[in-house]
Short mmCIF file of C-alpha atoms in Angstrom, two decimals:
data_model
loop_
_atom_site.label_atom_id
_atom_site.label_comp_id
_atom_site.label_asym_id
_atom_site.label_seq_id
_atom_site.Cartn_x
_atom_site.Cartn_y
_atom_site.Cartn_z
CA TYR L 582 89.52 165.33 -18.24
CA ALA L 583 89.91 163.20 -15.11
CA LEU L 584 93.13 161.63 -16.41
CA SER L 585 94.51 165.08 -17.26
CA ALA L 586 93.74 166.31 -13.74
CA MET L 587 95.38 163.21 -12.30
CA ALA L 588 98.49 163.82 -14.42
CA LEU L 589 98.71 167.40 -13.20
CA SER L 590 98.35 166.30 -9.57
CA SER L 591 101.12 163.74 -10.10
CA VAL L 592 103.44 166.41 -11.50
CA VAL L 593 102.82 168.66 -8.48
CA VAL L 594 103.39 165.80 -6.04
CA PHE L 595 106.51 164.33 -7.63
CA ARG L 596 108.10 167.52 -8.98
CA ILE L 597 107.30 169.96 -6.17
CA LEU L 598 106.00 168.32 -3.01
CA VAL L 599 108.38 165.36 -2.66
CA PRO L 600 111.59 167.22 -3.67
CA GLY L 601 110.57 170.18 -1.51
CA ILE L 602 110.15 168.06 1.62
CA LEU L 603 113.49 166.37 1.00
CA THR L 604 115.22 169.76 0.71
CA GLY L 605 113.94 170.89 4.10
CA TRP L 606 110.54 172.47 3.54
CA ASN L 607 107.99 171.98 6.31
CA PRO L 608 105.74 169.14 5.04
CA ILE L 609 102.53 170.74 6.34
CA LEU L 610 103.16 174.17 4.84
CA LEU L 611 104.36 172.76 1.53
CA THR L 612 101.34 170.43 1.28
CA LEU L 613 98.97 173.36 1.81
CA LEU L 614 100.81 175.35 -0.87
CA CYS L 615 100.78 172.42 -3.30
CA ALA L 616 97.06 171.94 -2.73
CA ILE L 617 96.44 175.24 -4.53
CA PRO L 618 97.76 174.24 -7.99
CA ILE L 619 96.27 170.76 -7.58
CA LEU L 620 92.81 172.19 -6.91
CA LEU L 621 93.10 174.90 -9.55
CA GLY L 622 94.19 172.35 -12.14
CA THR L 623 91.45 169.92 -11.19
CA PHE L 624 88.72 172.55 -11.36
CA TRP L 625 90.05 174.13 -14.55
CA VAL L 626 90.35 170.81 -16.39
CA GLY L 627 87.19 169.20 -15.05
CA TYR L 628 84.78 172.07 -14.51
CA GLY L 629 86.28 175.25 -15.91
CA PHE L 630 86.88 178.46 -13.98
CA SER L 631 83.45 179.48 -12.75
CA ARG L 632 81.56 180.63 -9.68
CA LYS L 633 80.87 177.00 -8.79
CA SER L 634 84.58 176.20 -8.88
CA LEU L 635 85.41 179.26 -6.78
CA CYS L 636 82.82 178.29 -4.15
CA ALA L 637 84.25 174.79 -3.91
CA LEU L 638 87.83 176.10 -3.86
CA ALA L 639 87.07 178.53 -1.03
CA ALA L 640 85.36 175.83 1.05
CA ILE L 641 88.20 173.33 0.54
CA SER L 642 90.91 175.90 1.32
CA ILE L 643 89.32 176.86 4.63
CA THR L 644 88.70 173.22 5.50
CA LEU L 645 92.30 172.19 4.79
CA CYS L 646 93.67 174.95 7.03
CA VAL L 647 91.34 173.96 9.87
CA VAL L 648 92.16 170.26 9.45
CA ALA L 649 95.89 171.06 9.45
CA LEU L 650 95.56 172.84 12.79
CA PHE L 651 93.46 170.07 14.32
CA ALA L 652 95.68 167.32 12.90
CA HIS L 653 98.81 168.93 14.30
CA GLY L 654 97.17 169.20 17.71
CA VAL L 655 95.86 165.64 17.71
CA VAL L 656 99.17 164.15 16.55
CA ASP L 657 101.01 166.09 19.25
CA TRP L 658 98.44 165.12 21.91
CA LEU L 659 98.73 161.43 21.03
CA SER L 660 102.53 161.71 20.96
CA LEU L 661 102.74 160.09 17.54
CA THR L 662 106.32 159.88 16.33
CA GLY L 663 105.82 159.11 12.66
CA TYR L 664 107.55 155.75 12.96
CA ALA L 665 104.57 153.71 11.83
CA ASP L 666 106.43 151.38 9.47
CA ASP L 667 109.84 150.48 8.10
CA SER L 668 109.70 153.14 5.39
CA SER L 669 109.74 155.86 8.06
CA LEU L 670 112.83 154.32 9.64
CA TYR L 671 114.61 154.11 6.28
CA LEU L 672 113.61 157.68 5.40
CA ASN L 673 114.92 158.98 8.70
CA SER L 674 118.19 157.13 8.18
CA GLU L 675 118.70 158.20 4.56
CA THR L 676 117.99 161.86 5.29
CA ASN L 677 119.96 162.01 8.56
CA ASN L 678 116.89 163.14 10.49
CA GLY L 679 116.31 165.81 7.85
CA VAL L 680 112.56 165.22 7.55
CA ASP L 681 110.09 166.04 10.32
CA LEU L 682 108.22 162.72 10.51
CA VAL L 683 105.50 164.09 12.78
CA ALA L 684 104.75 166.89 10.32
CA LEU L 685 104.88 164.28 7.57
CA VAL L 686 102.02 162.41 9.28
CA VAL L 687 99.90 165.58 9.19
CA ALA L 688 100.86 166.20 5.54
CA GLY L 689 99.77 162.67 4.67
CA ILE L 690 96.41 163.29 6.32
CA LEU L 691 95.92 166.48 4.27
CA ILE L 692 96.83 164.78 0.99
CA ALA L 693 94.50 161.88 1.72
CA ALA L 694 91.66 164.27 2.53
CA LEU L 695 92.23 166.50 -0.49
CA GLY L 696 90.80 164.13 -3.08
CA VAL L 697 87.60 163.37 -1.21
CA LEU L 698 87.11 167.06 -0.35
CA ASP L 699 87.33 167.94 -4.03
CA ASP L 700 84.62 165.42 -4.83
CA VAL L 701 82.16 166.34 -2.10
CA ALA L 702 82.61 170.13 -2.40
CA ILE L 703 81.97 170.37 -6.14
CA THR L 704 79.07 167.92 -5.86
CA GLN L 705 77.50 169.98 -3.11
CA VAL L 706 77.90 173.24 -5.02
CA SER L 707 76.42 171.64 -8.15
CA THR L 708 73.48 170.42 -6.06
CA VAL L 709 72.76 173.96 -4.90
CA TYR L 710 72.85 175.32 -8.44
CA ALA L 711 70.67 172.49 -9.76
CA LEU L 712 68.07 173.05 -7.05
CA ALA L 713 68.13 176.81 -7.67
CA ARG L 714 67.58 176.36 -11.42
CA SER L 715 64.76 173.83 -11.05
CA SER L 716 62.84 175.51 -8.23
CA ALA L 717 62.12 178.81 -6.53
CA LEU L 718 64.17 177.84 -3.48
CA ARG L 719 66.49 180.53 -2.20
CA GLY L 720 68.29 181.43 1.01
CA ARG L 721 67.68 179.23 4.03
CA GLU L 722 65.27 176.93 2.20
CA LEU L 723 67.82 176.30 -0.55
CA TYR L 724 70.54 175.68 2.03
CA ARG L 725 68.35 173.26 3.99
CA GLU L 726 67.35 171.20 0.94
CA ALA L 727 70.93 171.02 -0.36
CA MET L 728 72.15 169.91 3.07
CA ARG L 729 69.77 166.95 2.90
CA VAL L 730 71.82 165.68 -0.02
CA GLY L 731 75.06 166.65 1.69
CA THR L 732 74.21 164.73 4.85
CA ASP L 733 73.61 161.55 2.85
CA HIS L 734 76.87 162.13 0.99
CA ILE L 735 78.80 162.51 4.24
CA GLY L 736 77.42 159.24 5.60
CA ALA L 737 78.40 157.32 2.48
CA LEU L 738 81.89 158.83 2.22
CA VAL L 739 82.76 158.31 5.90
CA ASN L 740 82.07 154.62 5.42
CA THR L 741 84.11 154.69 2.20
CA LEU L 742 87.07 156.24 4.03
CA LEU L 743 86.91 153.66 6.79
CA LEU L 744 86.88 150.76 4.33
CA ALA L 745 89.72 152.30 2.31
CA TYR L 746 91.95 152.58 5.37
CA VAL L 747 90.99 149.10 6.57
CA GLY L 748 91.92 147.74 3.16
CA ALA L 749 95.30 149.47 3.29
CA ALA L 750 96.01 148.16 6.79
CA LEU L 751 94.53 144.68 6.28
CA PRO L 752 97.86 142.77 6.51
CA LEU L 753 98.61 144.54 9.78
CA LEU L 754 95.17 143.73 11.18
CA LEU L 755 95.61 140.07 10.27
CA LEU L 756 99.03 140.02 11.93
CA LEU L 757 97.61 141.53 15.11
CA GLN L 758 94.82 138.97 15.12
CA ILE L 759 97.25 136.07 14.71
CA GLY L 760 99.37 137.37 17.55
CA SER L 761 96.32 137.55 19.84
CA PHE L 762 97.31 141.03 20.98
CA PRO L 763 94.86 142.82 23.32
CA ILE L 764 92.61 145.42 21.65
CA SER L 765 94.15 148.17 23.78
CA PHE L 766 97.61 147.24 22.51
CA SER L 767 96.47 147.11 18.90
CA VAL L 768 94.71 150.47 19.01
CA GLY L 769 97.52 152.04 21.02
CA GLY L 770 100.15 150.97 18.54
CA GLU L 771 101.24 153.75 16.21
CA PRO L 772 100.40 152.02 12.89
CA VAL L 773 96.77 151.47 13.93
CA ALA L 774 96.54 154.79 15.76
CA GLN L 775 97.63 156.68 12.64
CA GLU L 776 94.91 155.03 10.55
CA ILE L 777 92.29 155.88 13.18
CA VAL L 778 93.45 159.50 13.27
CA ARG L 779 93.38 159.70 9.47
CA THR L 780 89.84 158.33 9.35
CA LEU L 781 88.51 160.63 12.06
CA LEU L 782 90.15 163.78 10.70
CA ALA L 783 89.13 163.06 7.10
CA SER L 784 85.57 162.47 8.34
CA GLY L 785 85.71 165.74 10.26
CA ALA L 786 86.89 167.49 7.10
CA LEU L 787 83.81 166.22 5.28
CA VAL L 788 81.54 167.45 8.04
CA LEU L 789 83.08 170.92 7.66
CA VAL L 790 83.38 171.22 3.89
CA VAL L 791 79.79 170.25 3.13
CA PRO L 792 78.09 173.12 5.01
CA LEU L 793 80.80 175.55 3.91
CA SER L 794 80.51 174.73 0.21
CA THR L 795 76.70 174.77 0.50
CA LEU L 796 76.75 178.17 2.19
CA PHE L 797 79.11 179.70 -0.37
CA ALA L 798 77.01 178.34 -3.24
CA VAL L 799 73.77 179.67 -1.73
CA LEU L 800 75.34 183.11 -1.31
CA ALA L 801 76.63 183.01 -4.90
CA VAL L 802 73.18 182.10 -6.22
CA ARG L 803 71.61 184.93 -4.26
CA ARG L 804 74.20 187.40 -5.55
CA TRP L 805 74.59 186.33 -9.20
CA GLY L 806 71.70 183.98 -9.94
CA SER L 807 71.56 180.27 -10.69
CA GLU L 808 73.18 180.38 -14.14
CA ASP L 809 76.87 179.64 -13.90
CA SER L 810 79.27 181.00 -16.50
CA ALA L 811 80.88 177.62 -17.15
CA ASP L 812 77.47 175.97 -17.58
CA ALA L 813 76.43 178.58 -20.09
CA HIS L 814 79.70 178.20 -21.99
CA HIS L 815 79.31 174.40 -22.13
CA GLY L 816 75.73 174.78 -23.25
CA HIS L 817 76.71 177.05 -26.16
CA ALA L 818 79.51 174.66 -27.08
CA HIS L 819 77.07 171.76 -27.31
#
C-alpha cells in the first residue's frame, strides 16, 4: 500500500507538478492543487475513504494554505532570492527567467511538509478514534487526552525534521566550518537561511495540524460515533 501511494505521488510530481511549473504555472498554486490528488491517493490506498481520512484531509488542507501564506511572507521578509545553489542558477538560465525562484522556495517548503503532515494527521485522528472506542471519553476530555499523544508526536517530529535538514546540508556545514566563517555570515547566507526557514515552517505546520486534526476527529466521533466505516469494512474483510 505504501509503495503504491509513493508511486502515485511520483506520477503527480513528475507528470503534473514539474511540467506545469516549467510551462509557467505559479509554483505555489500548482503545489497546493497537486497536494489534493496526492493526499486523496495516499488516503484511498492506505486507509480507504472514511471519516478518519476526511478529518485528516481537512486538517492538512487548511494547514497547507496557512503555511503557504506564512511561507510567502517570511521568504519575502527575509528577501530570499531562491539562488541557494548552482541548480537554481542553471534552472534560471535554461528557462530564461521563466520560473519564479522565490515562489519555488515556498513550493519546496510545502512539498517537504506534506509528507510529515500526512503522517501526523492520520495518526492523530486514529488516536482519537481508538480512545473513543476503548473509553467513555468524549468532547473536551477526549480532545485533551488525544492532545497528550499529539504533543509528544510534535516534539519527536520537530527533532526529526531538524536532523533531516542537517543531514541534507551537511557538506555545506562542513565547508562553512573549514572556512571559519562567522556564525552571523553562515546563518545569513541563503543556503543556510532556507534550511532554517524550512525547519521552522514545517515545525509550525505540525503545531497547527495536530490540534486541527484532533478537533475534527472529536467532532466526527460526537456526530457519528467511534466506529469508522473503513474500520468496519476491514474488520468484515478479515
